[in-house]
Coordinates of C-alpha atoms and ligand atoms in Angstrom, one line a residue:
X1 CA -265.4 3.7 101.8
X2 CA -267.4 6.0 99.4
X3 CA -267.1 9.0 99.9
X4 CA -269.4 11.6 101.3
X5 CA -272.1 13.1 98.6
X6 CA -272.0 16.7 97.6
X7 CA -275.1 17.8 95.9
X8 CA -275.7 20.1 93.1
X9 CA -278.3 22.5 95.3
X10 CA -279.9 20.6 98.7
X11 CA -282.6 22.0 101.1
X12 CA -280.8 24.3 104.2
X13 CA -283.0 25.3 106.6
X14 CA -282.6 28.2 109.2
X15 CA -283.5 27.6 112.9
X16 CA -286.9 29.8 113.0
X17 CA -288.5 27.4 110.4
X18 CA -288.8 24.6 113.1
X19 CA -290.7 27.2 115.7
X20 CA -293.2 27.7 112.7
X21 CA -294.1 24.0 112.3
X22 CA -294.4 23.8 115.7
X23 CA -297.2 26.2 116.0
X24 CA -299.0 24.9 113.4
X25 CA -299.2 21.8 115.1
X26 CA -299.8 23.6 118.5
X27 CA -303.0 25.5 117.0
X28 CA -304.2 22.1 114.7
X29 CA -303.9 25.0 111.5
X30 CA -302.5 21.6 109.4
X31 CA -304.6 22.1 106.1
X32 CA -304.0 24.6 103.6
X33 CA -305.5 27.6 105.5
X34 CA -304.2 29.2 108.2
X35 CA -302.4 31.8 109.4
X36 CA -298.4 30.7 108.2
X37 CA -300.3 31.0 104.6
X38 CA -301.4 34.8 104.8
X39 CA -298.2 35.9 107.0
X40 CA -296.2 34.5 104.5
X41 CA -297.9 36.0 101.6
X42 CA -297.7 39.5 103.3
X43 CA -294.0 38.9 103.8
X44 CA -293.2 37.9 100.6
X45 CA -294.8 40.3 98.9
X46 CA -293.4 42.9 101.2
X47 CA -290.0 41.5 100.3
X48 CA -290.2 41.9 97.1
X49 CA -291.9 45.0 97.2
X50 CA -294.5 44.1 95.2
X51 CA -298.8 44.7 95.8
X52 CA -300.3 41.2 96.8
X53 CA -299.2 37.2 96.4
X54 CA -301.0 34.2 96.5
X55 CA -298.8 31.4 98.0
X56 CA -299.4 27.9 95.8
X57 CA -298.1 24.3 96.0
X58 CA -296.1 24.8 93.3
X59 CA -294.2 27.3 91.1
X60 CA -295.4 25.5 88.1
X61 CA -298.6 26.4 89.7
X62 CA -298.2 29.5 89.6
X63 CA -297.4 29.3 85.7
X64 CA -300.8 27.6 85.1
X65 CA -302.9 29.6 87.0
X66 CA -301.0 33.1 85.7
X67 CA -302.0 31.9 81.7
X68 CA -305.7 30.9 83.1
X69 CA -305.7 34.5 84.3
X70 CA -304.8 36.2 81.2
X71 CA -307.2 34.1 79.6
X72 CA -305.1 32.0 77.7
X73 CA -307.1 29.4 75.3
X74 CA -307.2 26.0 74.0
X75 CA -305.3 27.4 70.3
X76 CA -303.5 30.1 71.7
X77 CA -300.2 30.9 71.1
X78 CA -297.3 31.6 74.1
X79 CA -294.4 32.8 73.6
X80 CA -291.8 31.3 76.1
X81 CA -287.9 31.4 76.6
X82 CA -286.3 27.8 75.3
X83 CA -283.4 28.1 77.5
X84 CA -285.3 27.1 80.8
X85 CA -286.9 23.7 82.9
X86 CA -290.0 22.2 81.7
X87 CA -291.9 23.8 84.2
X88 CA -292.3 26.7 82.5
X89 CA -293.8 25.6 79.2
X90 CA -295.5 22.4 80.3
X91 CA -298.6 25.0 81.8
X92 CA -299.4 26.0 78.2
X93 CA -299.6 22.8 76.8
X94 CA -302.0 22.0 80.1
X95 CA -304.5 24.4 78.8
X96 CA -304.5 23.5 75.0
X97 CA -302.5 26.7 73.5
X98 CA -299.2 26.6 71.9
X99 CA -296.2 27.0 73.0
X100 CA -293.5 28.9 70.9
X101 CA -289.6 29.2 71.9
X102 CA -287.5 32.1 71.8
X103 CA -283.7 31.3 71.8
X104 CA -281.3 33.1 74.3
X105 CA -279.1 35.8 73.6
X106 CA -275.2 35.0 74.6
X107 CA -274.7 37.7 77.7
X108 CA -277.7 36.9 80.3
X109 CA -278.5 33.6 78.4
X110 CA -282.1 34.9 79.1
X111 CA -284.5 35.5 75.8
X112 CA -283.2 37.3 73.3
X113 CA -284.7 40.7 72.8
X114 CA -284.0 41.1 68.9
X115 CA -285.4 37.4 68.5
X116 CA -288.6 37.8 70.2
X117 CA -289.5 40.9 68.1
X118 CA -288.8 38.6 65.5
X119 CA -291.0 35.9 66.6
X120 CA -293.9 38.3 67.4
X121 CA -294.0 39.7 63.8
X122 CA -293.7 36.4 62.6
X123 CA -296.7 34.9 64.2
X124 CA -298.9 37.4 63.8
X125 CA -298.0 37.9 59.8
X126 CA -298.6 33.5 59.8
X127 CA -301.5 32.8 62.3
X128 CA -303.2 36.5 61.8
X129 CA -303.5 36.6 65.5
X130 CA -301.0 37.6 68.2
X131 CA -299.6 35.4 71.1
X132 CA -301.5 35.7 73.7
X133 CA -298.5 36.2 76.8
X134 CA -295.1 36.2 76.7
X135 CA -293.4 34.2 79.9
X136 CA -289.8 35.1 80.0
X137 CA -287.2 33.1 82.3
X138 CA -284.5 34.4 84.4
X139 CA -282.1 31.6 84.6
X140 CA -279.9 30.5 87.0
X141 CA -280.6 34.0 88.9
X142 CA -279.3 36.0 86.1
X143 CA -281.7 39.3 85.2
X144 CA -282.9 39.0 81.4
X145 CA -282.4 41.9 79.7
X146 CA -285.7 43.2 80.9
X147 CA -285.4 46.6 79.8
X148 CA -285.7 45.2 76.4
X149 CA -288.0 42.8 76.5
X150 CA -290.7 44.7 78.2
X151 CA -290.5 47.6 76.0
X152 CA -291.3 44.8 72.7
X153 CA -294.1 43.4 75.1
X154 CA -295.2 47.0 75.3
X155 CA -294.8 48.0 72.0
X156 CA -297.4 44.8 70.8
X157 CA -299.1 45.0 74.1
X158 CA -298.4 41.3 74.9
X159 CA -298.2 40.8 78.7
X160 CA -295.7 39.6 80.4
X161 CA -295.4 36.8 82.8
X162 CA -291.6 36.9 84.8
X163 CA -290.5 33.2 85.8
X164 CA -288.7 33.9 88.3
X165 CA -288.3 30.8 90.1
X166 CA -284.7 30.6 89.9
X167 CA -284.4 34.1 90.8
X168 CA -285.6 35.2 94.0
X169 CA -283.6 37.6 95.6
X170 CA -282.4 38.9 92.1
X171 CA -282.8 42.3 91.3
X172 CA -282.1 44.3 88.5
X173 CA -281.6 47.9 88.3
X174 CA -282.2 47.9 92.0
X175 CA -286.0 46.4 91.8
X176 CA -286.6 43.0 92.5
X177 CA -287.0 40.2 89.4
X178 CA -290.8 39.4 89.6
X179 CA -291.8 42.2 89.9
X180 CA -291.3 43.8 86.2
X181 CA -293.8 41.5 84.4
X182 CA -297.8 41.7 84.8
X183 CA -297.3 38.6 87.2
X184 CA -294.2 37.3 88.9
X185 CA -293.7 33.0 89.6
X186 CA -291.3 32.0 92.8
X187 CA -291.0 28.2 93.2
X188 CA -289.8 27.4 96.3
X189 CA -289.2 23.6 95.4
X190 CA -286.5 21.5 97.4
X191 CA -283.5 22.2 95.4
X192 CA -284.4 25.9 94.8
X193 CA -282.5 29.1 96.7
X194 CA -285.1 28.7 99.6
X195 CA -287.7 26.3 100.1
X196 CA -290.9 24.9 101.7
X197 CA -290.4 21.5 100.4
X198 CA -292.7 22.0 97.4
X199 CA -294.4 25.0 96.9
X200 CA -294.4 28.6 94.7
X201 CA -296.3 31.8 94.7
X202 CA -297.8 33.9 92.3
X203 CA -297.0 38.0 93.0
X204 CA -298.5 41.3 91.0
X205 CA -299.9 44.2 91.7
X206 CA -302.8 43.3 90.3
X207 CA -305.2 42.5 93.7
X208 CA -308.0 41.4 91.2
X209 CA -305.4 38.9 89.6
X210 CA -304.0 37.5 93.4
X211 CA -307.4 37.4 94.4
X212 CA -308.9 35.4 91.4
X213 CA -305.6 33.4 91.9
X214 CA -306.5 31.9 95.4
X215 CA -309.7 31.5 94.6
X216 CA -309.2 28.9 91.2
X217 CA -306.6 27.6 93.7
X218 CA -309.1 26.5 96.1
X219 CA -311.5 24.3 93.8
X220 CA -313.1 27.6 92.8
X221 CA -315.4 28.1 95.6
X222 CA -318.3 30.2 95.4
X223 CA -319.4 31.7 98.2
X224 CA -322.6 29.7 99.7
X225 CA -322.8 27.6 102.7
X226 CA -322.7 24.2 100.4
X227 CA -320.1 23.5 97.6
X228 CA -321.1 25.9 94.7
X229 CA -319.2 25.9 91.4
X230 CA -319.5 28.1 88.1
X231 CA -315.7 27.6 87.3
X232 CA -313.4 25.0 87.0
X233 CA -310.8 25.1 90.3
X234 CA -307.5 23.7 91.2
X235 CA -306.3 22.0 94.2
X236 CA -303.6 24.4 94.2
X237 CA -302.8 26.3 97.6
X238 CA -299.7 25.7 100.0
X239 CA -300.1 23.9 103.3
X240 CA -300.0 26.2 106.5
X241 CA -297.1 24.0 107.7
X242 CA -295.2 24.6 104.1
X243 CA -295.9 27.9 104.5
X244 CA -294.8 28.2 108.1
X245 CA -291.1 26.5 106.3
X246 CA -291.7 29.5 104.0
X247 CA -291.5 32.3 107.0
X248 CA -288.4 31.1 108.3
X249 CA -286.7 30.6 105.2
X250 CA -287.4 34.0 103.8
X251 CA -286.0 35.2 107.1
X252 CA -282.7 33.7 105.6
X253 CA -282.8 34.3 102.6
X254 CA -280.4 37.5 101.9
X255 CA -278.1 35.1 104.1
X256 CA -278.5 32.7 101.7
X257 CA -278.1 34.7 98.2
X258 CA -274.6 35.9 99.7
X259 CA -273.6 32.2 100.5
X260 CA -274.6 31.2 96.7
X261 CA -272.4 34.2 95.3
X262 CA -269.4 33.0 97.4
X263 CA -269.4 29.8 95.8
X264 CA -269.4 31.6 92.4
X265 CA -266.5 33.7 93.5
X266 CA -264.8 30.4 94.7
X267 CA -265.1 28.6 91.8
X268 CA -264.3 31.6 89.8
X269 CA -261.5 32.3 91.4
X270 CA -260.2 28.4 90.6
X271 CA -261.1 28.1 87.0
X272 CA -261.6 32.2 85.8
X273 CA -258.1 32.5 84.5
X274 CA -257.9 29.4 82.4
X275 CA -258.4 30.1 78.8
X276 CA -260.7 27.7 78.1
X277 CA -263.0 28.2 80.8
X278 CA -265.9 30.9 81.2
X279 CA -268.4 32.2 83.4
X280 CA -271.1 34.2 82.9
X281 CA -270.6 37.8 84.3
X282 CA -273.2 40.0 85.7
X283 CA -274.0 43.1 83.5
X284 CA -273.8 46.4 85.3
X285 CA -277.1 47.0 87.0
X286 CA -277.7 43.3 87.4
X287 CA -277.7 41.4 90.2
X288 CA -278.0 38.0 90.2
X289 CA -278.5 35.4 93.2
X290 CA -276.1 32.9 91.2
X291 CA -278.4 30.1 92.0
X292 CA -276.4 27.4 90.6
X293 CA -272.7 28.6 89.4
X294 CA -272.6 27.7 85.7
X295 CA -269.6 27.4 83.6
X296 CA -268.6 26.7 80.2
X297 CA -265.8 24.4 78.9
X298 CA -264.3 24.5 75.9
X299 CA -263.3 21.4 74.9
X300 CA -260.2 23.0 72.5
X301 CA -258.6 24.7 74.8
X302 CA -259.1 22.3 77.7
X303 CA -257.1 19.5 76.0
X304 CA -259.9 18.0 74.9
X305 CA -262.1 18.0 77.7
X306 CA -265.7 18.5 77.6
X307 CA -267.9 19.1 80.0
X308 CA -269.1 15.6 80.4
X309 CA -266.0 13.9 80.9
X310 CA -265.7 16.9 84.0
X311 CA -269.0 15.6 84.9
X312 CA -267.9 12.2 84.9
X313 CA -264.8 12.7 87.1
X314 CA -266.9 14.3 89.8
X315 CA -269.6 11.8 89.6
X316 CA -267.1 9.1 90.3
X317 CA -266.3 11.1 93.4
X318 CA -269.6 11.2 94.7
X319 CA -270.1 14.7 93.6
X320 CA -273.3 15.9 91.8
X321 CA -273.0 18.0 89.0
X322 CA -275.1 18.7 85.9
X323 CA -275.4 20.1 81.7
X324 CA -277.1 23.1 81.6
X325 CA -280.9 22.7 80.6
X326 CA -281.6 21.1 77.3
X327 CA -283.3 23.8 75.2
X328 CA -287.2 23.5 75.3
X329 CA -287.1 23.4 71.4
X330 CA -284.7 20.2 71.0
X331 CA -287.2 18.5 73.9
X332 CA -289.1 15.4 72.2
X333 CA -291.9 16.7 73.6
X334 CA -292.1 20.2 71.6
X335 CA -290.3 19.0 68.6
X336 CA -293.0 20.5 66.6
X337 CA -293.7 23.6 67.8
X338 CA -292.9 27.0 66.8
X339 CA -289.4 28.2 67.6
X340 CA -286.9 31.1 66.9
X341 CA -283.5 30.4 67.0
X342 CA -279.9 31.3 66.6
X343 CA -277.7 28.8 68.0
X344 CA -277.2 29.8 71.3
X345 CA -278.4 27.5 73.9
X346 CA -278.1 24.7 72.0
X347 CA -274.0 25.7 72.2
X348 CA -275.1 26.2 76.2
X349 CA -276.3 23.1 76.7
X350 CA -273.0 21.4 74.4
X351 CA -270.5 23.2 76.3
X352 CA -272.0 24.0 80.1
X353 CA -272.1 22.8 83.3
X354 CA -273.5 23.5 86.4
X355 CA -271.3 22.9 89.9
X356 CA -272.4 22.2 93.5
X357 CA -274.2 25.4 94.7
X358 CA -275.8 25.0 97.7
X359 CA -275.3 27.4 100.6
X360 CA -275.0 24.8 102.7
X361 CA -271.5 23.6 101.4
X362 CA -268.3 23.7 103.1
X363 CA -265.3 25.1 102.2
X364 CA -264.2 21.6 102.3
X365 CA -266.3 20.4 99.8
X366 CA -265.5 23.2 97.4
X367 CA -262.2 22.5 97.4
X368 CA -263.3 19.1 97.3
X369 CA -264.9 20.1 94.2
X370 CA -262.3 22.1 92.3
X371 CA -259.4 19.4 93.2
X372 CA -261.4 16.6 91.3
X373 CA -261.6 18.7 88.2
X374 CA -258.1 20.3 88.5
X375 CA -256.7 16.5 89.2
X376 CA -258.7 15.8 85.3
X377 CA -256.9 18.2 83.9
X378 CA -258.3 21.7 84.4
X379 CA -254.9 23.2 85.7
Ligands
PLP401 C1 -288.3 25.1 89.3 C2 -288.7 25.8 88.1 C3 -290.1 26.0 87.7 C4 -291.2 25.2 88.4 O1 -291.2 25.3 89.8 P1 -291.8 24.1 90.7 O2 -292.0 24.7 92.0 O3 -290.8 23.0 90.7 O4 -293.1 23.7 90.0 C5 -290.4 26.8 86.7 N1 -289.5 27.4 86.0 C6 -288.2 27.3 86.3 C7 -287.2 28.1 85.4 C8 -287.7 26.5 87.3 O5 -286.4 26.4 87.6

């Protein structure tokens, strides 16, 4: 018989969330107004202690309408992290503008700070004009070093959007990832640290921003008792019933940042002594909400095992596990734009993977987990 799946990071939902939906039914509120949509966007915003947030149906949403807001252009140029999902680039190339990659640096695997000084001199010494926004990942949870990169952004006056989609509930010297950068991006998709089932919000402290935010997001509306229009719009808000999900998992979700970091710990505690095995530790003043635990193999001293012949054991044991992202500048799809690099996530994406992180597993399964690997060879 096959044996039960373990997944890399699945939905877990909370018991308030179903008492949410079933108001929204109770009350018809179905469409995307309502009032789940505003309670949730005061509570988020109040949980990440942050001005105003408009909640979206997407975090790549969020991305799109962010660039729109800082005016970004058909010809423009973006700066944006190559270690991260697609979803974070693919919003610039929706509006025409360029995107151009900044490589990691090796302690937060998060943009380099040295690099994108670099990159910002470069561009403006070759094109004669500077990028137009800079939109800097926090991967996996883990805090960039923001410190640095905001005070280049500053310095050349290039704002800053944070992704922070894998990092809610992340905080760096004490204040909340999101909230650091001229906007902040959640994406509460299904296989992210909470979820609505699809959805993301945009946060700042900018009301004019959040406001202009919900408006493209609604087919920009103007206001007239017929349909008036003198913009382009989006269909681009969250349901009420998505963001009654949204309520109750935010009610959860310091619950659910703990959980993740125990399986860290676990698998730490497993694999941290071998020689051959790393895991990316948390600089002081950092705290991450170790979305997915990553680690990184090295195939010398793990008698010749790579991280996809670990992959491979655990797949044939029904287990879900996955390489690190592929850097955005080795993607097909970008292969011609404008990147600064030094060799650092492509050695990410050689040599890492990501294990089964979501707080919904039990300690069976983790041990499930780390016997599969320890029986390949990872004593
Ligand atoms: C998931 C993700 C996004 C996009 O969020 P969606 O809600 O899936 O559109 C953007 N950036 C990063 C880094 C992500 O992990």
């Amino acid at each position: 018989m096959e044996k039960k799946k373990i997944w890399l990071s699945s939905p877990h939902m909370g018991e308030h969330e179903i008492k949410f939906i079933q108001e929204a039914f109770d009350t018809n509120w179905i469409s995307p107004v309502g009032p789940h949509i505003n309670a949730f966007e005061v509570e988020l915003a109040a949980y990440a202690k942050t001005g105003y947030c408009a909640a979206l149906s997407s975090g790549t949403a969020a991305i799109h309408l962010a660039l729109i807001l800082l005016d970004v252009k058909r010809d423009d140029e973006v700066i944006c992290s190559s270690f991260t999902f697609s979803g974070s680039c693919n919003p610039i190339a929706y509006l025409g503008a360029a995107p151009v990659f900044v490589d990691a640096e090796d302690q937060t695997w998060n943009m380099d700070p040295l690099l994108l000084e670099e990159a910002i001199t470069h561009r403006i010494e070759k094109t004669g004009k500077k990028p137009k926004a800079i939109i800097l990942v926090h991967l996996y949870g883990m805090p960039a070093k923001v410190n640095e990169i905001m005070s280049v952004a500053r310095k050349h006056e290039i704002p800053v959007i944070e992704d922070a989609a894998e990092a809610i509930g992340s905080s760096y010297q004490g204040k909340m990832l999101g909230t650091f950068g001229d906007m902040g991006v959640y994406s509460f998709n299904g296989n992210k640290i909470i979820t609505t089932s699809g959805g993301g919000a945009l946060i700042s402290n900018n009301q004019g921003w959040i406001s202009k935010a919900k408006f493209l997001a609604t087919q920009a509306r103007d206001p007239a008792p017929h349909y008036e229009h003198t913009e382009i719009g989006y269909n681009y808000r969250l349901s009420n019933i998505s963001a009654g999900i949204g309520r109750g998992q935010l009610m959860v979700l310091s619950e659910r940042v703990t959980q993740r970091r125990n399986n860290f710990e676990f698998y730490r505690a497993a694999f941290g002594h071998h020689p051959g095995i790393s895991f990316p530790a948390e600089p002081s003043g950092s705290f991450s909400n170790r979305w997915l635990t990553t680690m990184l193999i090295n195939p010398e001293q793990c008698g010749g095992l790579d991280r996809e012949s670990i992959r491979l054991a655990l797949d044939a044991e029904n287990i879900e596990s996955r390489p690190l992202w592929k850097p955005m500048h080795l993607q097909p799809v970008f292969a011609n734009c404008p990147a600064y690099v030094n060799g650092t996530s492509e050695k990410l994406f050689k040599d890492g993977l990501c294990l089964p992180s979501g707080s919904n597993l039990s300690q069976e399964e983790l041990l499930r987990v780390v016997k599969v690997m320890k029986n390949k060879g990872l004593q």
